[in-house]
PDB file of C-alpha atoms in Angstrom:
ATOM      1  CA  MET A   1       0.000   0.000   0.000  1.00  0.00           C
ATOM      2  CA  VAL A   2       1.286   3.422  -0.893  1.00  0.00           C
ATOM      3  CA  GLU A   3       1.993   5.392   2.271  1.00  0.00           C
ATOM      4  CA  LEU A   4       0.870   8.953   1.666  1.00  0.00           C
ATOM      5  CA  ALA A   5       0.566  12.173   3.639  1.00  0.00           C
ATOM      6  CA  ARG A   6      -2.705  12.305   5.576  1.00  0.00           C
ATOM      7  CA  LYS A   7      -3.898  15.745   4.623  1.00  0.00           C
ATOM      8  CA  PRO A   8      -5.028  16.022   1.017  1.00  0.00           C
ATOM      9  CA  VAL A   9      -4.808  19.211  -1.027  1.00  0.00           C
ATOM     10  CA  VAL A  10      -7.907  20.157  -2.974  1.00  0.00           C
ATOM     11  CA  LEU A  11      -8.569  22.026  -6.216  1.00  0.00           C
ATOM     12  CA  ASP A  12     -12.097  22.860  -7.299  1.00  0.00           C
ATOM     13  CA  VAL A  13     -12.501  24.326 -10.794  1.00  0.00           C
ATOM     14  CA  PRO A  14     -15.215  24.871 -13.394  1.00  0.00           C
ATOM     15  CA  ALA A  15     -15.363  22.063 -15.958  1.00  0.00           C
ATOM     16  CA  THR A  16     -13.936  24.066 -18.862  1.00  0.00           C
ATOM     17  CA  VAL A  17     -11.051  23.575 -21.273  1.00  0.00           C
ATOM     18  CA  GLY A  18      -9.553  26.728 -19.770  1.00  0.00           C
ATOM     19  CA  ALA A  19      -9.306  25.055 -16.345  1.00  0.00           C
ATOM     20  CA  LEU A  20      -7.295  22.076 -17.630  1.00  0.00           C
ATOM     21  CA  GLY A  21      -4.054  24.046 -17.289  1.00  0.00           C
ATOM     22  CA  GLU A  22      -4.847  24.731 -13.643  1.00  0.00           C
ATOM     23  CA  ILE A  23      -5.457  21.029 -13.035  1.00  0.00           C
ATOM     24  CA  ALA A  24      -2.146  20.184 -14.746  1.00  0.00           C
ATOM     25  CA  ALA A  25      -0.286  22.727 -12.597  1.00  0.00           C
ATOM     26  CA  PHE A  26      -1.905  21.236  -9.460  1.00  0.00           C
ATOM     27  CA  VAL A  27      -0.796  17.712 -10.446  1.00  0.00           C
ATOM     28  CA  LEU A  28       2.727  18.881 -11.292  1.00  0.00           C
ATOM     29  CA  ARG A  29       3.029  20.573  -7.869  1.00  0.00           C
ATOM     30  CA  LEU A  30       1.975  17.343  -6.142  1.00  0.00           C
ATOM     31  CA  ALA A  31       4.389  15.298  -8.246  1.00  0.00           C
ATOM     32  CA  GLY A  32       7.151  17.716  -7.289  1.00  0.00           C
ATOM     33  CA  ARG A  33       6.209  17.442  -3.599  1.00  0.00           C
ATOM     34  CA  ALA A  34       6.380  13.644  -3.833  1.00  0.00           C
ATOM     35  CA  GLY A  35       9.725  13.842  -5.641  1.00  0.00           C
ATOM     36  CA  LEU A  36       8.439  11.818  -8.596  1.00  0.00           C
ATOM     37  CA  GLY A  37      10.840  11.265 -11.489  1.00  0.00           C
ATOM     38  CA  LYS A  38      10.196  12.607 -14.974  1.00  0.00           C
ATOM     39  CA  GLY A  39       8.473   9.466 -16.256  1.00  0.00           C
ATOM     40  CA  ALA A  40       6.090   9.097 -13.315  1.00  0.00           C
ATOM     41  CA  THR A  41       5.328  12.831 -13.367  1.00  0.00           C
ATOM     42  CA  TYR A  42       4.436  12.663 -17.058  1.00  0.00           C
ATOM     43  CA  ARG A  43       2.229   9.603 -16.500  1.00  0.00           C
ATOM     44  CA  ILE A  44       0.144  11.067 -13.655  1.00  0.00           C
ATOM     45  CA  ARG A  45      -0.245  14.350 -15.499  1.00  0.00           C
ATOM     46  CA  LEU A  46      -1.376  12.602 -18.694  1.00  0.00           C
ATOM     47  CA  ALA A  47      -3.850  10.386 -16.836  1.00  0.00           C
ATOM     48  CA  VAL A  48      -5.489  13.234 -14.893  1.00  0.00           C
ATOM     49  CA  ASP A  49      -5.512  15.456 -18.004  1.00  0.00           C
ATOM     50  CA  GLU A  50      -7.233  12.819 -20.132  1.00  0.00           C
ATOM     51  CA  LEU A  51      -9.880  12.041 -17.501  1.00  0.00           C
ATOM     52  CA  ALA A  52     -10.542  15.729 -16.795  1.00  0.00           C
ATOM     53  CA  THR A  53     -10.726  16.507 -20.529  1.00  0.00           C
ATOM     54  CA  ASN A  54     -13.229  13.696 -20.899  1.00  0.00           C
ATOM     55  CA  ILE A  55     -15.382  15.143 -18.104  1.00  0.00           C
ATOM     56  CA  VAL A  56     -15.295  18.594 -19.751  1.00  0.00           C
ATOM     57  CA  MET A  57     -15.970  17.407 -23.310  1.00  0.00           C
ATOM     58  CA  HIS A  58     -18.324  14.468 -22.768  1.00  0.00           C
ATOM     59  CA  GLY A  59     -19.392  14.365 -19.102  1.00  0.00           C
ATOM     60  CA  TYR A  60     -21.089  17.719 -18.736  1.00  0.00           C
ATOM     61  CA  ARG A  61     -21.546  18.099 -22.517  1.00  0.00           C
ATOM     62  CA  GLY A  62     -20.929  21.829 -22.349  1.00  0.00           C
ATOM     63  CA  GLY A  63     -23.674  22.215 -19.745  1.00  0.00           C
ATOM     64  CA  GLY A  64     -21.373  23.532 -17.041  1.00  0.00           C
ATOM     65  CA  GLY A  65     -20.358  21.869 -13.812  1.00  0.00           C
ATOM     66  CA  ARG A  66     -17.347  21.528 -11.591  1.00  0.00           C
ATOM     67  CA  ILE A  67     -14.411  19.199 -11.209  1.00  0.00           C
ATOM     68  CA  THR A  68     -12.880  18.568  -7.794  1.00  0.00           C
ATOM     69  CA  VAL A  69      -9.350  17.177  -7.681  1.00  0.00           C
ATOM     70  CA  ARG A  70      -7.896  15.954  -4.380  1.00  0.00           C
ATOM     71  CA  GLY A  71      -4.290  14.916  -4.141  1.00  0.00           C
ATOM     72  CA  ARG A  72      -1.965  13.361  -1.623  1.00  0.00           C
ATOM     73  CA  ALA A  73       1.782  13.249  -2.066  1.00  0.00           C
ATOM     74  CA  GLY A  74       4.093  11.052  -0.075  1.00  0.00           C
ATOM     75  CA  PRO A  75       7.520   9.492  -0.392  1.00  0.00           C
ATOM     76  CA  ASP A  76       6.035   6.499  -2.194  1.00  0.00           C
ATOM     77  CA  GLY A  77       4.012   8.352  -4.789  1.00  0.00           C
ATOM     78  CA  VAL A  78       0.948  10.392  -5.571  1.00  0.00           C
ATOM     79  CA  ARG A  79      -2.733   9.553  -5.236  1.00  0.00           C
ATOM     80  CA  ILE A  80      -5.304  11.702  -6.995  1.00  0.00           C
ATOM     81  CA  VAL A  81      -9.087  11.597  -6.694  1.00  0.00           C
ATOM     82  CA  ILE A  82     -11.137  13.279  -9.418  1.00  0.00           C
ATOM     83  CA  GLU A  83     -14.836  13.967  -8.763  1.00  0.00           C
ATOM     84  CA  ASP A  84     -17.627  15.333 -10.947  1.00  0.00           C
ATOM     85  CA  THR A  85     -21.442  15.386 -10.887  1.00  0.00           C
ATOM     86  CA  ALA A  86     -21.962  14.599 -14.580  1.00  0.00           C
ATOM     87  CA  PRO A  87     -24.049  11.534 -15.553  1.00  0.00           C
ATOM     88  CA  ALA A  88     -22.541   8.236 -14.417  1.00  0.00           C
ATOM     89  CA  PHE A  89     -19.560   7.209 -16.534  1.00  0.00           C
ATOM     90  CA  ASP A  90     -17.156   4.401 -15.751  1.00  0.00           C
ATOM     91  CA  PRO A  91     -13.919   5.038 -17.694  1.00  0.00           C
ATOM     92  CA  VAL A  92     -12.989   1.351 -17.512  1.00  0.00           C
ATOM     93  CA  ALA A  93     -16.155   0.508 -19.470  1.00  0.00           C
ATOM     94  CA  GLY A  94     -15.618   3.438 -21.856  1.00  0.00           C
ATOM     95  CA  ARG A  95     -12.014   2.569 -22.551  1.00  0.00           C
ATOM     96  CA  LEU A  96     -11.112   1.838 -26.164  1.00  0.00           C
ATOM     97  CA  PRO A  97      -8.000  -0.306 -26.485  1.00  0.00           C
ATOM     98  CA  PRO A  98      -6.169   0.153 -29.784  1.00  0.00           C
ATOM     99  CA  ALA A  99      -7.689  -2.055 -32.479  1.00  0.00           C
ATOM    100  CA  PRO A 100      -4.915  -3.182 -34.820  1.00  0.00           C
ATOM    101  CA  GLY A 101      -7.337  -4.099 -37.626  1.00  0.00           C
ATOM    102  CA  ILE A 102      -8.907  -0.651 -37.859  1.00  0.00           C
ATOM    103  CA  PRO A 103      -7.060   2.208 -39.579  1.00  0.00           C
ATOM    104  CA  PRO A 104      -6.179   4.839 -36.943  1.00  0.00           C
ATOM    105  CA  GLU A 105      -8.110   7.534 -38.773  1.00  0.00           C
ATOM    106  CA  ARG A 106     -11.330   5.545 -38.312  1.00  0.00           C
ATOM    107  CA  ARG A 107     -10.957   4.977 -34.585  1.00  0.00           C
ATOM    108  CA  ARG A 108     -12.617   6.911 -31.801  1.00  0.00           C
ATOM    109  CA  VAL A 109      -9.706   8.902 -30.454  1.00  0.00           C
ATOM    110  CA  GLY A 110     -11.741   9.928 -27.386  1.00  0.00           C
ATOM    111  CA  GLY A 111     -11.889   6.389 -26.036  1.00  0.00           C
ATOM    112  CA  LEU A 112      -8.208   6.121 -26.773  1.00  0.00           C
ATOM    113  CA  GLY A 113      -7.573   9.035 -24.410  1.00  0.00           C
ATOM    114  CA  ILE A 114      -9.106   7.027 -21.586  1.00  0.00           C
ATOM    115  CA  HIS A 115      -7.015   4.019 -22.590  1.00  0.00           C
ATOM    116  CA  LEU A 116      -3.938   6.255 -22.392  1.00  0.00           C
ATOM    117  CA  ALA A 117      -5.007   7.443 -18.945  1.00  0.00           C
ATOM    118  CA  LEU A 118      -5.642   3.974 -17.542  1.00  0.00           C
ATOM    119  CA  THR A 119      -2.388   2.529 -18.892  1.00  0.00           C
ATOM    120  CA  SER A 120      -0.376   5.457 -17.514  1.00  0.00           C
ATOM    121  CA  VAL A 121      -1.104   4.895 -13.824  1.00  0.00           C
ATOM    122  CA  ASP A 122      -0.137   2.145 -11.393  1.00  0.00           C
ATOM    123  CA  SER A 123      -3.683   1.753 -10.094  1.00  0.00           C
ATOM    124  CA  TYR A 124      -7.112   3.040 -11.033  1.00  0.00           C
ATOM    125  CA  ALA A 125     -10.546   2.704  -9.439  1.00  0.00           C
ATOM    126  CA  TYR A 126     -13.962   4.113 -10.326  1.00  0.00           C
ATOM    127  CA  ALA A 127     -16.984   4.566  -8.060  1.00  0.00           C
ATOM    128  CA  ARG A 128     -20.370   6.244  -8.403  1.00  0.00           C
ATOM    129  CA  ARG A 129     -21.446   7.655  -5.051  1.00  0.00           C
ATOM    130  CA  ASP A 130     -24.078  10.270  -4.086  1.00  0.00           C
ATOM    131  CA  GLY A 131     -24.485  11.351  -7.700  1.00  0.00           C
ATOM    132  CA  ARG A 132     -20.756  11.745  -8.217  1.00  0.00           C
ATOM    133  CA  ASN A 133     -18.262  10.018 -10.478  1.00  0.00           C
ATOM    134  CA  ILE A 134     -15.167   9.306  -8.406  1.00  0.00           C
ATOM    135  CA  SER A 135     -11.889   8.248 -10.040  1.00  0.00           C
ATOM    136  CA  THR A 136      -8.908   7.336  -7.870  1.00  0.00           C
ATOM    137  CA  LEU A 137      -5.470   7.152  -9.500  1.00  0.00           C
ATOM    138  CA  THR A 138      -2.121   6.244  -8.018  1.00  0.00           C
ATOM    139  CA  VAL A 139       1.356   6.577  -9.430  1.00  0.00           C
ATOM    140  CA  LYS A 140       4.269   5.161  -7.484  1.00  0.00           C
ATOM    141  CA  ALA A 141       7.501   7.045  -7.088  1.00  0.00           C
ATOM    142  CA  ASP A 142       9.556   4.110  -8.269  1.00  0.00           C
ATOM    143  CA  GLU A 143      10.494   4.673 -11.920  1.00  0.00           C
ATOM    144  CA  GLY A 144      10.989   0.940 -12.235  1.00  0.00           C
ATOM    145  CA  THR A 145       7.230   0.468 -12.187  1.00  0.00           C
ATOM    146  CA  ASP A 146       6.775   2.510 -15.383  1.00  0.00           C
ATOM    147  CA  ALA A 147       3.599   1.095 -16.887  1.00  0.00           C
ATOM    148  CA  CYS A 148       4.391   0.969 -20.577  1.00  0.00           C
ATOM    149  CA  PRO A 149       1.487  -0.502 -22.503  1.00  0.00           C
ATOM    150  CA  PRO A 150       2.144  -3.204 -25.083  1.00  0.00           C
ATOM    151  CA  ARG A 151       2.381  -2.176 -28.715  1.00  0.00           C
ATOM    152  CA  PRO A 152      -1.005  -2.413 -30.402  1.00  0.00           C
TER     153      PRO A 152
ATOM    154  CA  MET B   1       0.210  26.365 -21.352  1.00  0.00           C
ATOM    155  CA  PRO B   2       1.297  27.820 -24.654  1.00  0.00           C
ATOM    156  CA  LEU B   3       2.123  26.153 -27.947  1.00  0.00           C
ATOM    157  CA  SER B   4       4.048  27.861 -30.687  1.00  0.00           C
ATOM    158  CA  VAL B   5       3.556  26.627 -34.230  1.00  0.00           C
ATOM    159  CA  SER B   6       5.567  27.601 -37.292  1.00  0.00           C
ATOM    160  CA  LEU B   7       5.121  26.599 -40.903  1.00  0.00           C
ATOM    161  CA  SER B   8       7.760  26.635 -43.671  1.00  0.00           C
ATOM    162  CA  ILE B   9       8.634  24.884 -46.914  1.00  0.00           C
ATOM    163  CA  GLU B  10      11.982  23.176 -47.407  1.00  0.00           C
ATOM    164  CA  GLY B  11      12.242  21.770 -50.957  1.00  0.00           C
ATOM    165  CA  ASP B  12       9.480  19.219 -51.347  1.00  0.00           C
ATOM    166  CA  THR B  13       8.677  19.148 -47.637  1.00  0.00           C
ATOM    167  CA  THR B  14       6.256  21.260 -45.655  1.00  0.00           C
ATOM    168  CA  VAL B  15       7.690  21.668 -42.183  1.00  0.00           C
ATOM    169  CA  ILE B  16       5.551  22.302 -39.119  1.00  0.00           C
ATOM    170  CA  GLU B  17       7.565  23.002 -36.015  1.00  0.00           C
ATOM    171  CA  LEU B  18       5.857  22.754 -32.638  1.00  0.00           C
ATOM    172  CA  THR B  19       7.175  24.016 -29.319  1.00  0.00           C
ATOM    173  CA  GLY B  20       5.361  23.852 -25.994  1.00  0.00           C
ATOM    174  CA  GLU B  21       2.470  21.682 -24.908  1.00  0.00           C
ATOM    175  CA  LEU B  22      -0.085  19.998 -27.128  1.00  0.00           C
ATOM    176  CA  ASP B  23      -3.368  19.390 -25.307  1.00  0.00           C
ATOM    177  CA  ALA B  24      -7.098  20.019 -25.621  1.00  0.00           C
ATOM    178  CA  LYS B  25      -6.556  23.751 -25.210  1.00  0.00           C
ATOM    179  CA  THR B  26      -3.715  24.221 -27.697  1.00  0.00           C
ATOM    180  CA  ALA B  27      -4.461  21.543 -30.324  1.00  0.00           C
ATOM    181  CA  PRO B  28      -6.888  23.772 -32.319  1.00  0.00           C
ATOM    182  CA  GLU B  29      -3.922  26.001 -33.224  1.00  0.00           C
ATOM    183  CA  PHE B  30      -2.037  22.988 -34.593  1.00  0.00           C
ATOM    184  CA  HIS B  31      -5.213  22.000 -36.443  1.00  0.00           C
ATOM    185  CA  GLN B  32      -5.328  25.330 -38.270  1.00  0.00           C
ATOM    186  CA  THR B  33      -1.691  24.999 -39.318  1.00  0.00           C
ATOM    187  CA  ILE B  34      -2.346  21.504 -40.676  1.00  0.00           C
ATOM    188  CA  GLU B  35      -5.096  22.919 -42.872  1.00  0.00           C
ATOM    189  CA  LYS B  36      -2.625  25.436 -44.313  1.00  0.00           C
ATOM    190  CA  ALA B  37       0.054  22.759 -44.767  1.00  0.00           C
ATOM    191  CA  ALA B  38      -2.375  20.492 -46.624  1.00  0.00           C
ATOM    192  CA  GLY B  39      -2.890  23.249 -49.177  1.00  0.00           C
ATOM    193  CA  HIS B  40       0.823  23.377 -50.066  1.00  0.00           C
ATOM    194  CA  GLY B  41       0.757  20.107 -52.022  1.00  0.00           C
ATOM    195  CA  THR B  42       4.254  18.908 -51.077  1.00  0.00           C
ATOM    196  CA  ALA B  43       5.186  15.211 -51.051  1.00  0.00           C
ATOM    197  CA  THR B  44       6.033  15.195 -47.338  1.00  0.00           C
ATOM    198  CA  VAL B  45       4.729  16.981 -44.271  1.00  0.00           C
ATOM    199  CA  GLU B  46       7.303  16.908 -41.496  1.00  0.00           C
ATOM    200  CA  ILE B  47       6.108  17.697 -37.985  1.00  0.00           C
ATOM    201  CA  ARG B  48       9.063  18.600 -35.777  1.00  0.00           C
ATOM    202  CA  MET B  49       8.177  17.823 -32.177  1.00  0.00           C
ATOM    203  CA  ALA B  50      11.506  18.007 -30.329  1.00  0.00           C
ATOM    204  CA  GLY B  51      10.235  21.092 -28.513  1.00  0.00           C
ATOM    205  CA  VAL B  52       7.004  19.440 -27.368  1.00  0.00           C
ATOM    206  CA  GLY B  53       7.329  18.540 -23.705  1.00  0.00           C
ATOM    207  CA  TYR B  54       3.814  17.180 -23.332  1.00  0.00           C
ATOM    208  CA  MET B  55       1.172  15.750 -25.651  1.00  0.00           C
ATOM    209  CA  ALA B  56      -2.325  14.525 -24.729  1.00  0.00           C
ATOM    210  CA  SER B  57      -4.754  12.577 -26.918  1.00  0.00           C
ATOM    211  CA  ALA B  58      -5.931  15.887 -28.395  1.00  0.00           C
ATOM    212  CA  GLY B  59      -2.575  15.891 -30.213  1.00  0.00           C
ATOM    213  CA  LEU B  60      -3.318  12.415 -31.552  1.00  0.00           C
ATOM    214  CA  ARG B  61      -6.584  13.724 -32.915  1.00  0.00           C
ATOM    215  CA  SER B  62      -4.628  16.441 -34.756  1.00  0.00           C
ATOM    216  CA  LEU B  63      -2.281  13.851 -36.268  1.00  0.00           C
ATOM    217  CA  VAL B  64      -5.244  11.760 -37.445  1.00  0.00           C
ATOM    218  CA  PHE B  65      -6.755  14.925 -38.890  1.00  0.00           C
ATOM    219  CA  ALA B  66      -3.460  15.622 -40.691  1.00  0.00           C
ATOM    220  CA  GLN B  67      -3.536  12.164 -42.270  1.00  0.00           C
ATOM    221  CA  GLN B  68      -7.070  12.633 -43.473  1.00  0.00           C
ATOM    222  CA  LYS B  69      -6.337  16.128 -44.748  1.00  0.00           C
ATOM    223  CA  VAL B  70      -3.228  15.417 -46.857  1.00  0.00           C
ATOM    224  CA  GLY B  71      -4.440  12.118 -48.336  1.00  0.00           C
ATOM    225  CA  GLY B  72      -2.654   8.848 -48.969  1.00  0.00           C
ATOM    226  CA  GLU B  73       0.080  10.061 -51.340  1.00  0.00           C
ATOM    227  CA  VAL B  74       1.616  12.481 -48.872  1.00  0.00           C
ATOM    228  CA  THR B  75       4.003  11.130 -46.234  1.00  0.00           C
ATOM    229  CA  ILE B  76       3.618  12.502 -42.731  1.00  0.00           C
ATOM    230  CA  LYS B  77       6.760  12.376 -40.631  1.00  0.00           C
ATOM    231  CA  VAL B  78       6.951  13.134 -36.930  1.00  0.00           C
ATOM    232  CA  THR B  79      10.526  13.885 -35.951  1.00  0.00           C
ATOM    233  CA  GLY B  80      12.376  14.368 -32.681  1.00  0.00           C
ATOM    234  CA  ALA B  81       9.506  13.463 -30.332  1.00  0.00           C
ATOM    235  CA  ILE B  82      10.613  12.802 -26.739  1.00  0.00           C
ATOM    236  CA  GLU B  83       9.954   9.249 -25.494  1.00  0.00           C
ATOM    237  CA  PRO B  84       6.620   9.798 -23.667  1.00  0.00           C
ATOM    238  CA  VAL B  85       5.251  11.636 -26.717  1.00  0.00           C
ATOM    239  CA  ALA B  86       6.468   8.898 -29.085  1.00  0.00           C
ATOM    240  CA  ARG B  87       4.941   6.326 -26.725  1.00  0.00           C
ATOM    241  CA  THR B  88       1.566   8.089 -26.932  1.00  0.00           C
ATOM    242  CA  ILE B  89       1.730   7.988 -30.739  1.00  0.00           C
ATOM    243  CA  ARG B  90       2.650   4.285 -30.685  1.00  0.00           C
ATOM    244  CA  THR B  91      -0.130   3.503 -28.187  1.00  0.00           C
ATOM    245  CA  ALA B  92      -2.642   4.886 -30.677  1.00  0.00           C
ATOM    246  CA  GLY B  93      -1.085   2.769 -33.442  1.00  0.00           C
ATOM    247  CA  LEU B  94      -0.387   5.911 -35.455  1.00  0.00           C
ATOM    248  CA  ASP B  95       3.186   4.823 -36.117  1.00  0.00           C
ATOM    249  CA  ARG B  96       1.704   2.404 -38.651  1.00  0.00           C
ATOM    250  CA  SER B  97       0.773   5.227 -40.985  1.00  0.00           C
ATOM    251  CA  ILE B  98       2.936   8.102 -39.779  1.00  0.00           C
ATOM    252  CA  VAL B  99       6.722   7.852 -40.017  1.00  0.00           C
ATOM    253  CA  LEU B 100       8.072   8.271 -36.486  1.00  0.00           C
ATOM    254  CA  SER B 101      11.720   9.254 -36.530  1.00  0.00           C
ATOM    255  CA  ASP B 102      14.263  10.308 -33.879  1.00  0.00           C
ATOM    256  CA  ASP B 103      16.048  12.779 -36.203  1.00  0.00           C
TER     257      ASP B 103
END
């Protein structure tokens, strides 16, 4: 189990494309606090960015809403919880693994973003609770655990 | 987080050079440049990405758009991408149709 600091830091932003930079900066600060290496930092940033982008583009469907990001940094890694009140959406079910038989230009790139997110982290969990989508992501500090997905 | 995009022609190659971060916010700028590049009618479109420190799936969407825009006879080359960016391109399987090169 990843041993993390008890007190989480919280960011609450409107679900807009403009807020994605703020979310990225928040994640990068946490990664820095945990002393993550370059690879792990890139992976947690990519995963949170893809999931948040998905909430903005498809979750609220331009209808407005908020995204809450909670993070904990510790010597062993970073854990991030992303919450939104958009309709229920389980990223694991919406994931689109690369399909070698289909030309890339005919694939749904959106589902691929979720695939990128889920293969970038060391652990991922989804829950729907009290009308909220709750995603929990963990990236370990150890660069040796770099989760590189297999070639499609 | 900003992205700078430049467009030039070198012989029979249209060169797009990107510097910064390619994500949902900045990808539309890259998109517009691809539209211009597609109009040049060169045999190759080279996308120089050595200066791109971060790319999300929005960047993949732009590369797919580039493929569709230039058609099958034009080669699209992505050069100089750092490893996590190259990995993202490979994860999408785009290295099957786009030439991914370290140079």
